[in-house]
C-alpha positions as a Markdown table, in Angstrom:
| # | Residue | x | y | z |
|---|---|---|---|---|
| 1 | Met | 0.0 | 0.0 | 0.0 |
| 2 | Lys | 1.4 | 3.4 | -0.9 |
| 3 | Ser | 0.0 | 6.5 | 0.9 |
| 4 | Leu | 0.7 | 10.1 | 1.2 |
| 5 | Phe | 0.6 | 12.2 | 4.4 |
| 6 | His | -1.6 | 15.2 | 4.7 |
| 7 | Leu | -1.2 | 17.9 | 7.4 |
| 8 | Ala | -3.3 | 21.0 | 7.7 |
| 9 | Phe | -2.3 | 23.8 | 10.1 |
| 10 | Asn | -2.5 | 27.5 | 10.6 |
| 11 | Val | -0.2 | 30.3 | 9.5 |
| 12 | Thr | -0.5 | 34.0 | 10.1 |
| 13 | Asp | 0.4 | 35.2 | 6.6 |
| 14 | Leu | 0.0 | 33.3 | 3.4 |
| 15 | Asp | 2.5 | 35.5 | 1.5 |
| 16 | Glu | 5.2 | 34.8 | 4.1 |
| 17 | Ala | 4.2 | 31.1 | 4.0 |
| 18 | Arg | 4.6 | 31.1 | 0.2 |
| 19 | Arg | 8.0 | 32.7 | 0.4 |
| 20 | Phe | 9.2 | 30.2 | 3.0 |
| 21 | Tyr | 7.7 | 26.9 | 1.8 |
| 22 | Gly | 8.0 | 27.8 | -1.9 |
| 23 | Asp | 11.2 | 29.8 | -2.2 |
| 24 | Val | 13.3 | 28.6 | 0.8 |
| 25 | Leu | 12.2 | 25.0 | 1.1 |
| 26 | Gly | 11.6 | 24.5 | -2.6 |
| 27 | Cys | 8.1 | 23.1 | -2.2 |
| 28 | Ala | 5.7 | 23.3 | -5.2 |
| 29 | Glu | 2.5 | 25.3 | -4.6 |
| 30 | Gly | -0.8 | 23.5 | -5.3 |
| 31 | Arg | -4.3 | 24.8 | -5.1 |
| 32 | Ser | -5.2 | 27.9 | -3.0 |
| 33 | Thr | -7.9 | 30.3 | -2.1 |
| 34 | Ala | -7.8 | 33.6 | -0.3 |
| 35 | Thr | -7.6 | 31.7 | 3.1 |
| 36 | Trp | -5.4 | 28.7 | 2.4 |
| 37 | Val | -2.7 | 27.3 | 0.2 |
| 38 | Asp | -1.5 | 23.7 | -0.5 |
| 39 | Phe | 2.2 | 22.7 | -0.9 |
| 40 | Asp | 3.9 | 19.5 | -2.0 |
| 41 | Phe | 6.1 | 19.0 | 1.0 |
| 42 | Phe | 8.6 | 16.5 | -0.2 |
| 43 | Gly | 5.9 | 14.3 | -1.7 |
| 44 | His | 3.3 | 15.0 | 1.1 |
| 45 | Gln | 0.5 | 17.5 | 1.2 |
| 46 | Leu | 0.6 | 20.5 | 3.5 |
| 47 | Ser | -2.5 | 22.7 | 3.7 |
| 48 | Leu | -1.7 | 26.0 | 5.3 |
| 49 | His | -4.7 | 28.0 | 6.5 |
| 50 | Leu | -4.9 | 31.5 | 7.9 |
| 51 | Gly | -5.3 | 31.4 | 11.7 |
| 52 | Ala | -3.4 | 31.1 | 14.9 |
| 53 | Pro | -0.5 | 28.6 | 14.8 |
| 54 | Phe | -0.3 | 25.6 | 17.2 |
| 55 | Lys | 0.8 | 26.5 | 20.7 |
| 56 | Thr | 4.2 | 24.8 | 21.2 |
| 57 | Ala | 6.5 | 24.4 | 24.2 |
| 58 | Ser | 10.1 | 23.3 | 24.3 |
| 59 | Thr | 9.5 | 20.0 | 26.1 |
| 60 | Gly | 10.9 | 17.4 | 23.6 |
| 61 | His | 14.3 | 16.0 | 24.5 |
| 62 | Val | 16.8 | 15.6 | 21.6 |
| 63 | Gly | 20.0 | 14.7 | 23.2 |
| 64 | Glu | 20.8 | 17.5 | 25.6 |
| 65 | His | 18.6 | 19.9 | 23.8 |
| 66 | Leu | 14.9 | 20.8 | 24.3 |
| 67 | Val | 12.9 | 21.2 | 21.1 |
| 68 | Pro | 9.3 | 22.4 | 20.5 |
| 69 | Met | 6.4 | 20.1 | 20.8 |
| 70 | Pro | 4.4 | 19.5 | 18.7 |
| 71 | His | 6.5 | 19.7 | 15.5 |
| 72 | Phe | 6.4 | 18.1 | 12.1 |
| 73 | Gly | 8.9 | 17.4 | 9.4 |
| 74 | Val | 10.2 | 14.9 | 6.9 |
| 75 | Val | 13.0 | 12.4 | 6.6 |
| 76 | Leu | 15.2 | 12.8 | 3.5 |
| 77 | Ala | 18.1 | 10.9 | 1.9 |
| 78 | Leu | 21.3 | 12.5 | 3.2 |
| 79 | Pro | 22.3 | 14.2 | -0.1 |
| 80 | Asp | 18.9 | 15.9 | -0.2 |
| 81 | Trp | 19.1 | 16.8 | 3.5 |
| 82 | Gln | 22.6 | 18.4 | 3.0 |
| 83 | Ala | 21.3 | 20.4 | 0.0 |
| 84 | Leu | 18.3 | 21.6 | 2.1 |
| 85 | Ala | 20.5 | 22.5 | 5.0 |
| 86 | Gly | 22.6 | 24.6 | 2.6 |
| 87 | Arg | 19.5 | 26.4 | 1.2 |
| 88 | Leu | 18.3 | 27.2 | 4.7 |
| 89 | Gln | 21.7 | 28.5 | 5.8 |
| 90 | Ala | 22.0 | 30.6 | 2.7 |
| 91 | Ala | 18.5 | 32.1 | 3.4 |
| 92 | Gly | 19.7 | 33.1 | 6.9 |
| 93 | Thr | 17.4 | 30.7 | 8.7 |
| 94 | Thr | 17.6 | 30.8 | 12.5 |
| 95 | Phe | 18.0 | 27.2 | 13.7 |
| 96 | Leu | 16.6 | 26.0 | 17.0 |
| 97 | Leu | 19.0 | 23.1 | 16.6 |
| 98 | Ala | 21.7 | 23.6 | 14.0 |
| 99 | Pro | 22.3 | 20.9 | 11.4 |
| 100 | Gln | 24.2 | 18.1 | 13.1 |
| 101 | Val | 24.6 | 14.3 | 13.2 |
| 102 | Arg | 23.1 | 12.2 | 16.0 |
| 103 | Phe | 23.9 | 8.6 | 17.0 |
| 104 | Glu | 27.0 | 8.7 | 14.9 |
| 105 | Gly | 28.3 | 5.2 | 14.1 |
| 106 | Gln | 25.2 | 3.6 | 15.8 |
| 107 | Pro | 22.1 | 2.0 | 14.4 |
| 108 | Gly | 19.7 | 4.9 | 13.7 |
| 109 | Glu | 22.5 | 7.3 | 12.8 |
| 110 | Gln | 20.8 | 10.4 | 11.5 |
| 111 | Trp | 21.4 | 14.1 | 10.7 |
| 112 | Thr | 18.8 | 16.5 | 12.1 |
| 113 | Met | 18.0 | 20.2 | 12.2 |
| 114 | Phe | 15.1 | 22.1 | 13.8 |
| 115 | Phe | 13.8 | 25.5 | 12.7 |
| 116 | Cys | 10.5 | 27.4 | 12.5 |
| 117 | Asp | 8.7 | 28.7 | 9.5 |
| 118 | Leu | 8.1 | 32.4 | 9.3 |
| 119 | Cys | 4.8 | 32.0 | 11.3 |
| 120 | Gly | 6.5 | 30.1 | 14.2 |
| 121 | Asn | 5.6 | 26.5 | 13.3 |
| 122 | Pro | 8.4 | 24.2 | 14.3 |
| 123 | Ile | 9.9 | 21.8 | 11.7 |
| 124 | Glu | 12.4 | 19.0 | 12.0 |
| 125 | Ile | 14.2 | 17.6 | 9.0 |
| 126 | Lys | 16.1 | 14.4 | 9.3 |
| 127 | Gly | 18.6 | 13.0 | 6.9 |
| 128 | Leu | 19.6 | 9.3 | 6.6 |
| 129 | Gln | 22.3 | 7.5 | 4.6 |
| 130 | Ser | 19.5 | 5.0 | 3.8 |
| 131 | Leu | 15.8 | 5.5 | 4.4 |
| 132 | Asp | 15.6 | 1.8 | 5.3 |
| 133 | Thr | 17.4 | 2.6 | 8.6 |
| 134 | Leu | 14.8 | 5.0 | 9.9 |
| 135 | Tyr | 13.5 | 2.5 | 12.5 |
| 136 | Ala | 16.8 | 0.9 | 13.4 |
| 137 | Ala | 17.2 | 0.2 | 17.1 |
């Protein structure tokens, strides 16, 4: 069975969302109205609606760091993750957790970075040498 993930959430400004998701992240824009816009978020559907974003709190433990909960994101093959990290850095993105490797040399080795969109929604992007290792214990 093949499936695609759909997530709908609020943003405070559709033009800022278009700049961030379209220009910085490189997501293709889909349908839209005056109050929402869809994006192809690395093969999955995001539907961004005008409204108050999720309330978040830095309660998630990532190593010695606390990260915002809830958050969403995607897992990419490492070369794609590295290219995206470079685009985000070039765009002057403020990272909550700068691009880095975790669990180096262990099962589940992954690269991660946390940042927020321009409306404050927290995002985590993971990178793996092989997507088959996502659930390695």
